[in-house]
CSV table of C-alpha atoms in Angstrom, one decimal:
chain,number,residue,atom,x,y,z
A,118,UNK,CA,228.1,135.8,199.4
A,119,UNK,CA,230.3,134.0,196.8
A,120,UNK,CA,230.4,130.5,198.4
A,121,UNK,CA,233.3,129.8,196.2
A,122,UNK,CA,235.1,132.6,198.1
A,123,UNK,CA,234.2,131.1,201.1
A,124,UNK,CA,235.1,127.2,200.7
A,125,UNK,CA,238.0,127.3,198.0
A,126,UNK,CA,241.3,129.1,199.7
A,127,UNK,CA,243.9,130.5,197.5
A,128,UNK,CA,246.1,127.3,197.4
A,129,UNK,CA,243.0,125.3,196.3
A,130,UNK,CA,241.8,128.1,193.8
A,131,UNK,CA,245.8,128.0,192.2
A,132,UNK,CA,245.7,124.0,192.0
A,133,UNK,CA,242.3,123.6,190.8
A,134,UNK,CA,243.3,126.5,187.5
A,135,UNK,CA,246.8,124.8,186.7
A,136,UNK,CA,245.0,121.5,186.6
A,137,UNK,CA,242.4,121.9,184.9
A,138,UNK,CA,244.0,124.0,182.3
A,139,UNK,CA,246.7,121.7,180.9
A,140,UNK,CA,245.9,119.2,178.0
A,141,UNK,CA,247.6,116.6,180.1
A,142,UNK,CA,244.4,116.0,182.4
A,143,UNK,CA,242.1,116.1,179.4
A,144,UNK,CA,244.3,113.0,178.1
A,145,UNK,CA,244.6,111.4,181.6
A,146,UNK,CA,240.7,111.0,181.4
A,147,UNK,CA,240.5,109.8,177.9
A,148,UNK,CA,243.2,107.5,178.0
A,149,UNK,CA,241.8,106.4,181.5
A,150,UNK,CA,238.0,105.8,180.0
A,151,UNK,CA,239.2,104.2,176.9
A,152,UNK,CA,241.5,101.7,179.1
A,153,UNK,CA,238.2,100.9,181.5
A,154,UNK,CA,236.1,100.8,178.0
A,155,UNK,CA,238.2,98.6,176.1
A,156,UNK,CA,238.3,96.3,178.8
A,157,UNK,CA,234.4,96.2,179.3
A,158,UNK,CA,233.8,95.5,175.8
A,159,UNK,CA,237.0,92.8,175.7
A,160,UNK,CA,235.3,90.9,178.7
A,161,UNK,CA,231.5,91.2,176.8
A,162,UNK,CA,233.4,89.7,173.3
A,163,UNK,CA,234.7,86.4,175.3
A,164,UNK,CA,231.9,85.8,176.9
A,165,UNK,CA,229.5,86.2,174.1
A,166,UNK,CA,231.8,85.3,171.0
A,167,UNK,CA,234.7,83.1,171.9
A,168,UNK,CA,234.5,80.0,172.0
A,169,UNK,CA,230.8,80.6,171.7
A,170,UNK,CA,229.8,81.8,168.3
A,171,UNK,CA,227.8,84.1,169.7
A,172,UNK,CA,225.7,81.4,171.3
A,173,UNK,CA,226.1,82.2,174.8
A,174,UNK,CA,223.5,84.5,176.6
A,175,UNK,CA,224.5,87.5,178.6
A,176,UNK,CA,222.9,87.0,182.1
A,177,UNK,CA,222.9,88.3,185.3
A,178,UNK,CA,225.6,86.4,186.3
A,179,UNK,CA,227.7,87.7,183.6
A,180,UNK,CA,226.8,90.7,183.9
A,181,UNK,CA,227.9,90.8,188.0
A,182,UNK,CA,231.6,88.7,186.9
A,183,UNK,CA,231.8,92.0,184.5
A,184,UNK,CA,231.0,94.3,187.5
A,185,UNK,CA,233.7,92.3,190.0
A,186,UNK,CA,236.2,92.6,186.3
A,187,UNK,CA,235.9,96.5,186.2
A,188,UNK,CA,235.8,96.8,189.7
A,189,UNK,CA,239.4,95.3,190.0
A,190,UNK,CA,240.5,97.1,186.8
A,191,UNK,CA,239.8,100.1,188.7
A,192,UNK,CA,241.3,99.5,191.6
A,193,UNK,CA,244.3,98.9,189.7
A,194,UNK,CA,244.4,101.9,187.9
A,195,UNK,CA,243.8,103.5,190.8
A,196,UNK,CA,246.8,102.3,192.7
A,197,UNK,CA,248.7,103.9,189.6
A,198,UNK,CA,247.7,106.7,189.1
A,199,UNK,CA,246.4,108.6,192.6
A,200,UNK,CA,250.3,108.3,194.0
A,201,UNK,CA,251.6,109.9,190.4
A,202,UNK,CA,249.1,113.0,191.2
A,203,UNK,CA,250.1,113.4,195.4
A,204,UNK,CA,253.9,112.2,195.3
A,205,UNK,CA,255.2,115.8,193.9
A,206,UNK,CA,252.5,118.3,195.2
A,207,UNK,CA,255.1,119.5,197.5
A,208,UNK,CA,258.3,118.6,196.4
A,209,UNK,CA,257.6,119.9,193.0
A,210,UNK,CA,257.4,123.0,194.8
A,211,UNK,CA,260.4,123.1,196.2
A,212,UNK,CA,262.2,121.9,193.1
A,213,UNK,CA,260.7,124.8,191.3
A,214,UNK,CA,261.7,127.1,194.5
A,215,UNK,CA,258.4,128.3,195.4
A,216,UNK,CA,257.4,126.7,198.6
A,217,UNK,CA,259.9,129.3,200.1
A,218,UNK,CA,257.1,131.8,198.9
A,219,UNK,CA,254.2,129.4,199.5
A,220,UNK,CA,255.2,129.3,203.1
A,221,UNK,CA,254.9,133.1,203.6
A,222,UNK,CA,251.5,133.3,202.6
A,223,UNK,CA,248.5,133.7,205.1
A,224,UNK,CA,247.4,130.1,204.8
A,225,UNK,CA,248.1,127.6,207.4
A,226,UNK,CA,250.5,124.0,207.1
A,227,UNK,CA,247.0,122.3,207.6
A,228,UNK,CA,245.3,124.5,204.7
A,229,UNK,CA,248.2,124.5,202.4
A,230,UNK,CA,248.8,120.6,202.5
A,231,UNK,CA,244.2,120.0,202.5
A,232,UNK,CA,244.6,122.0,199.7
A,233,UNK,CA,247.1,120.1,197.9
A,234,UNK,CA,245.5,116.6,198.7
A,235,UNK,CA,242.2,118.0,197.9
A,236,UNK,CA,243.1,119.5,195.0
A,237,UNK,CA,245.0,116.0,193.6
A,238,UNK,CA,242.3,113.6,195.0
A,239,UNK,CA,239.5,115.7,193.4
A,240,UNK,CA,241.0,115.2,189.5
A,241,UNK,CA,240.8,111.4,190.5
A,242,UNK,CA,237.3,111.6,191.6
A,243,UNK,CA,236.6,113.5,188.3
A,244,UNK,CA,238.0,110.5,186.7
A,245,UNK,CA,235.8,107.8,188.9
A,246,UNK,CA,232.5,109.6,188.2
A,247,UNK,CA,233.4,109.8,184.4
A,248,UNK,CA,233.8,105.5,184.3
A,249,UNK,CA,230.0,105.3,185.7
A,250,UNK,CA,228.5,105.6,182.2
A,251,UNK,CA,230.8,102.1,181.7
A,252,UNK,CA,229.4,100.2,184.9
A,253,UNK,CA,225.8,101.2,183.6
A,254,UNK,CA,226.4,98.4,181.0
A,255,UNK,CA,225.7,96.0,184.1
A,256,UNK,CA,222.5,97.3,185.2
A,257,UNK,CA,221.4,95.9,181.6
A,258,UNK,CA,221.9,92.2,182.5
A,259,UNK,CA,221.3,92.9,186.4
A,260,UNK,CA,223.3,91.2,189.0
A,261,UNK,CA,224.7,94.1,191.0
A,262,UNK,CA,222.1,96.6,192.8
A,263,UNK,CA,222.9,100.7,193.3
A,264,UNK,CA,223.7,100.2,196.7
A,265,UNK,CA,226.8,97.7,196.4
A,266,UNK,CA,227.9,100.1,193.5
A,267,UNK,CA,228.1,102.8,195.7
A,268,UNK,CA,229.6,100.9,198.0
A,269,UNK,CA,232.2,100.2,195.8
A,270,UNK,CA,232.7,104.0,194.9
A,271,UNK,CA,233.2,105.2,198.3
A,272,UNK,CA,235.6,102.2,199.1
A,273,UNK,CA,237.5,103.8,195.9
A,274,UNK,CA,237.4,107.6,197.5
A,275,UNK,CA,239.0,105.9,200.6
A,276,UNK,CA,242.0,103.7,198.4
A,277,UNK,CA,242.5,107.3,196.9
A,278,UNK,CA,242.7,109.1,199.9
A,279,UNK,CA,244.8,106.9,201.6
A,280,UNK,CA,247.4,106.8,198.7
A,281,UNK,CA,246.9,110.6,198.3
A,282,UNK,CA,248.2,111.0,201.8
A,283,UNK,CA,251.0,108.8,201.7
A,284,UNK,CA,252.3,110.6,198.6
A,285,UNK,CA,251.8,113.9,200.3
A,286,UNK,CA,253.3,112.7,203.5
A,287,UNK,CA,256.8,111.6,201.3
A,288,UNK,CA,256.5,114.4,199.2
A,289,UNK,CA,257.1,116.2,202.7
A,290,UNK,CA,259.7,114.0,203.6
A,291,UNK,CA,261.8,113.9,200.4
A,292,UNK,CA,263.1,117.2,198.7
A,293,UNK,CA,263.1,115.4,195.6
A,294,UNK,CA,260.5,114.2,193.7
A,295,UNK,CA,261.8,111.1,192.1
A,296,UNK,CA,262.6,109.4,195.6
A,297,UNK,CA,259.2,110.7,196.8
A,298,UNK,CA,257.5,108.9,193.9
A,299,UNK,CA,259.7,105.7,193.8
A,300,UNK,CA,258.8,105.3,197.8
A,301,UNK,CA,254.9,105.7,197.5
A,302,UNK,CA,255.0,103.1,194.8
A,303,UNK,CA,256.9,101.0,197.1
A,304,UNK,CA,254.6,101.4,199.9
A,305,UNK,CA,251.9,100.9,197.9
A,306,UNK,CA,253.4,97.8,196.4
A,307,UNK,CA,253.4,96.5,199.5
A,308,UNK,CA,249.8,97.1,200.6
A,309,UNK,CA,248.5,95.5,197.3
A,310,UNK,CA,251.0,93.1,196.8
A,311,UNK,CA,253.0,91.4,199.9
A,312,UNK,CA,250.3,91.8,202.1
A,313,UNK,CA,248.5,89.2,199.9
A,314,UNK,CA,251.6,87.4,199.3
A,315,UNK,CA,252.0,87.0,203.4
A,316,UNK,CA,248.4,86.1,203.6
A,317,UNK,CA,249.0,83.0,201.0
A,318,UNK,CA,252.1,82.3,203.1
A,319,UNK,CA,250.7,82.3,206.3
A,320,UNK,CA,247.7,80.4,205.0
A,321,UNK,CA,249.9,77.3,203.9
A,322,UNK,CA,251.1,77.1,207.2
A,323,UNK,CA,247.8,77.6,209.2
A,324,UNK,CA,246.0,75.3,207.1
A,325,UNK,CA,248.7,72.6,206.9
A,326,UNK,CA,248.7,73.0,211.7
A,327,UNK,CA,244.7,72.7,211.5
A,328,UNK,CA,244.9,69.5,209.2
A,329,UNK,CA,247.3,67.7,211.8
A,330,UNK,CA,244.3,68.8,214.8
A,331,UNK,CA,241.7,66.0,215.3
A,332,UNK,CA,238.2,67.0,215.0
A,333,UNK,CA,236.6,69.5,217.3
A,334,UNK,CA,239.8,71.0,218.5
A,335,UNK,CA,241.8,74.3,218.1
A,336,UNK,CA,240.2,77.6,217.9
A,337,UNK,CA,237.3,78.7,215.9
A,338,UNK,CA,238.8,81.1,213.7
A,339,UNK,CA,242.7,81.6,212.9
A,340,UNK,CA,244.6,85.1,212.7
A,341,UNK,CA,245.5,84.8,209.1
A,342,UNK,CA,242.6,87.0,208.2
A,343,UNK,CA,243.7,90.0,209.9
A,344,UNK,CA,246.2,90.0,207.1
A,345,UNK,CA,244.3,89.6,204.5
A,346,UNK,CA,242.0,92.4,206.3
A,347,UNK,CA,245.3,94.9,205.1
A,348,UNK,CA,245.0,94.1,201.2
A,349,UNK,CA,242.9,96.4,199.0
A,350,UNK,CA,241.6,93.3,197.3
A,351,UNK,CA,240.7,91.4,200.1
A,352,UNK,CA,238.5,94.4,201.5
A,353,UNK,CA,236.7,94.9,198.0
A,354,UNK,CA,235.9,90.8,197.4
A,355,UNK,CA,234.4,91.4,201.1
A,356,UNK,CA,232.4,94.1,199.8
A,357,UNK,CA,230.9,91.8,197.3
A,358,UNK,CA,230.7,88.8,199.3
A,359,UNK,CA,230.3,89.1,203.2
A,360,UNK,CA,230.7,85.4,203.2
A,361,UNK,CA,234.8,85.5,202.2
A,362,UNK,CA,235.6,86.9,205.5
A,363,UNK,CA,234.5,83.8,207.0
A,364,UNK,CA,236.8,82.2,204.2
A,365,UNK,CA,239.4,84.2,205.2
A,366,UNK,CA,239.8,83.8,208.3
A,367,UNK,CA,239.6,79.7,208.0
A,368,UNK,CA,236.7,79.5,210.4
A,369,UNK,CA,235.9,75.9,211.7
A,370,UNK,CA,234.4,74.2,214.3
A,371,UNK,CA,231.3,76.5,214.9
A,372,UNK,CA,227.6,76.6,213.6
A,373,UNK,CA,226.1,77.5,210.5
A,374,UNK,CA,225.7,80.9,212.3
A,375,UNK,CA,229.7,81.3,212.9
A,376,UNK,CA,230.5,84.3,211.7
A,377,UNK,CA,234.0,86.2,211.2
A,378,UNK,CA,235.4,88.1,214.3
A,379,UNK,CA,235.9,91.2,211.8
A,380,UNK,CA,234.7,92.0,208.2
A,381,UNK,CA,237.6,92.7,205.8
A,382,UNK,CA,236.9,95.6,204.9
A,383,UNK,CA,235.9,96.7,208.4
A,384,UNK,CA,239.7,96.2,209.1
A,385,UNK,CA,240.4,97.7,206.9
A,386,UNK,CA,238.7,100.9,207.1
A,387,UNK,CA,240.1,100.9,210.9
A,388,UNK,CA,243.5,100.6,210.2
A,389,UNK,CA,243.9,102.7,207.3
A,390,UNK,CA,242.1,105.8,208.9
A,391,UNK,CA,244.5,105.8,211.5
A,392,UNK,CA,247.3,105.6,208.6
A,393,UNK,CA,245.5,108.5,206.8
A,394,UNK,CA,245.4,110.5,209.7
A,395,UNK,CA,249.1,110.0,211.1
A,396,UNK,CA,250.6,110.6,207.6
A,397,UNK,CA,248.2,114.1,207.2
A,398,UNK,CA,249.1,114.8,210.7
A,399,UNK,CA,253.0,114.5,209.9
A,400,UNK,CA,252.7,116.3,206.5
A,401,UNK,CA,251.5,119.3,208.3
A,402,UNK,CA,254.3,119.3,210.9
A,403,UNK,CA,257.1,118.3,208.6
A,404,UNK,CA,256.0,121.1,205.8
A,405,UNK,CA,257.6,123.7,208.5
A,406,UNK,CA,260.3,121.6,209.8
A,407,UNK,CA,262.0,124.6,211.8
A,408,UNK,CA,258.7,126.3,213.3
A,409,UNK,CA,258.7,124.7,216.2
A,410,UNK,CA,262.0,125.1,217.1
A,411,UNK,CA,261.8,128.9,216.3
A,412,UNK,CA,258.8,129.4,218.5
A,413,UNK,CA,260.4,127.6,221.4
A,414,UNK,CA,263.1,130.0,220.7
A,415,UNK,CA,261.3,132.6,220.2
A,416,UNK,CA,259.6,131.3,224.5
A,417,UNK,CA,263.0,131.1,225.5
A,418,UNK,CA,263.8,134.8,224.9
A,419,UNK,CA,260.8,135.9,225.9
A,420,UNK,CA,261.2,134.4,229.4
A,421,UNK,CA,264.7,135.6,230.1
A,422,UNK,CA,263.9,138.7,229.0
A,423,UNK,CA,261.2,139.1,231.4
A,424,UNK,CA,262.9,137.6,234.3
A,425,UNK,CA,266.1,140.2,233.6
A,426,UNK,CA,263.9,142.4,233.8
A,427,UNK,CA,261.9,141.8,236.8
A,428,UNK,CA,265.0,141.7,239.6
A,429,UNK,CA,263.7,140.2,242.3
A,430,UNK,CA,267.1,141.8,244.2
């Protein structure tokens, strides 16, 4: 049995050809490499050569402040480019005046909109796996182990699919693609941006309450954190540091042992699934706005007519 037969549908199959064929994606990954690249190298040259004359070693713990560089370069280019590849999937189709014709296929809401994020979400995985031959530059100095770098991988596959799905979702919404793109890039704006913003805000005043308390009172740990739990960034220095969550969250008045009520990127991983899930979950409903509606009709009719025909009289 052909296994491709079997996993890839023809949505998936049609998205995966027209991807990969045009020069476009070939470009998106060089230009995408060569930005990560040139900033690996421009982080190595100031901190061997500037200011240094070539005096200062390379150690571990330049090679890990390289690793936390790239890792926030990525995420950054991330948050770019996944909602450019999801915002159109489907109102690009029906700008072009195919979903009509999409629609009347065999394949399900669920399958046709999976596919689509799949298909999108899978180029930008191409593009992550192609940047690893760049991180391997910081296994030469040490500093980070495999395990927190694949940490940091997956916690990229989840930033891409929940960025994916909030394009899809107002590429459902939206019939043209334009607004669709301008609103995921607003959302997302506000998930990297104002949700740190807030957290800074609501910091100034926590901090500036505890000051005023005398010594021992007041709670342990204050709610600010559970903001900060909602940024990207916050999540991923989490990832590298367990210890910023207790930072975060302005623990006092406990042990050594004190430890955060919630790890960022815990929260995070909570809250956002349910996000993902919802916006999938509407995406599938909203891609056939009329079928419920014509299958309660299509009850309604059905149930008069069998109850003119069965008379009890």
């Amino acid at each position: 049995m052909n296994w491709s037969r079997k996993w890839i549908n023809p949505v998936l199959d049609k998205e995966f050809r027209l991807r990969m064929r045009t020069p476009r994606s070939a470009i998106s990954l060089l230009a995408y490499i060569l930005v990560l690249g040139l900033i690996a190298l421009g982080f190595i040259y100031v901190t061997l050569y500037l200011g240094n004359n070539g005096n200062q070693p390379f150690n571990s713990s330049a090679g890990r402040m390289m690793f936390y560089v790239l890792s926030f370069a990525q995420l950054v280019l991330i948050a770019f480019m996944a909602p450019a590849l999801t915002a159109g999937v489907i109102s690009g189709e029906r700008e072009k005046q195919t979903l009509s014709m999409l629609l009347t296929t065999q394949q399900s809401s669920a399958t046709i909109i999976l596919s689509k994020l799949f298909s999108s979400l899978s180029f930008m995985t191409l593009i992550i796996v192609a940047t690893m031959p760049i991180y391997s530059i910081v296994f030469l100095y040490g500093g980070i182990s495999l395990k927190q770098m694949i940490f940091i991988f997956l916690f990229y596959l989840f930033v891409m699919l929940l960025l994916g799905a909030l394009g899809v979702l107002f590429s459902t919404l939206f019939k043209r693609t334009m607004i669709s793109v301008i609103v995921t890039y607003g959302v997302g704006l506000c998930i990297f941006l104002m949700t740190g913003l807030i957290y800074l805000f609501a910091m100034s005043i926590v901090q500036r309450h505890q000051y005023a308390l005398q010594p021992g009172t007041g709670t342990t740990y204050s709610w600010v954190g559970y903001i900060l739990g909602l940024n990207p960034a916050g999540a991923l220095i989490s990832l590298f540091e367990p210890s910023f969550s207790k930072s975060a969250f302005l623990l006092r008045n406990g042990n050594l042992n004190s430890d955060a009520p919630i790890q960022l990127w815990q929260e995070f991983l909570l809250v956002y699934t349910v996000v993902i899930i919802a916006a999938i979950w509407i995406s599938i409903r909203r891609i056939r706005p009329d079928a419920g509606r014509k299958f309660k009709k299509r009850g309604t009719q059905a149930l008069s007519m069998d109850t003119g025909g069965n008379d009890p009289s």
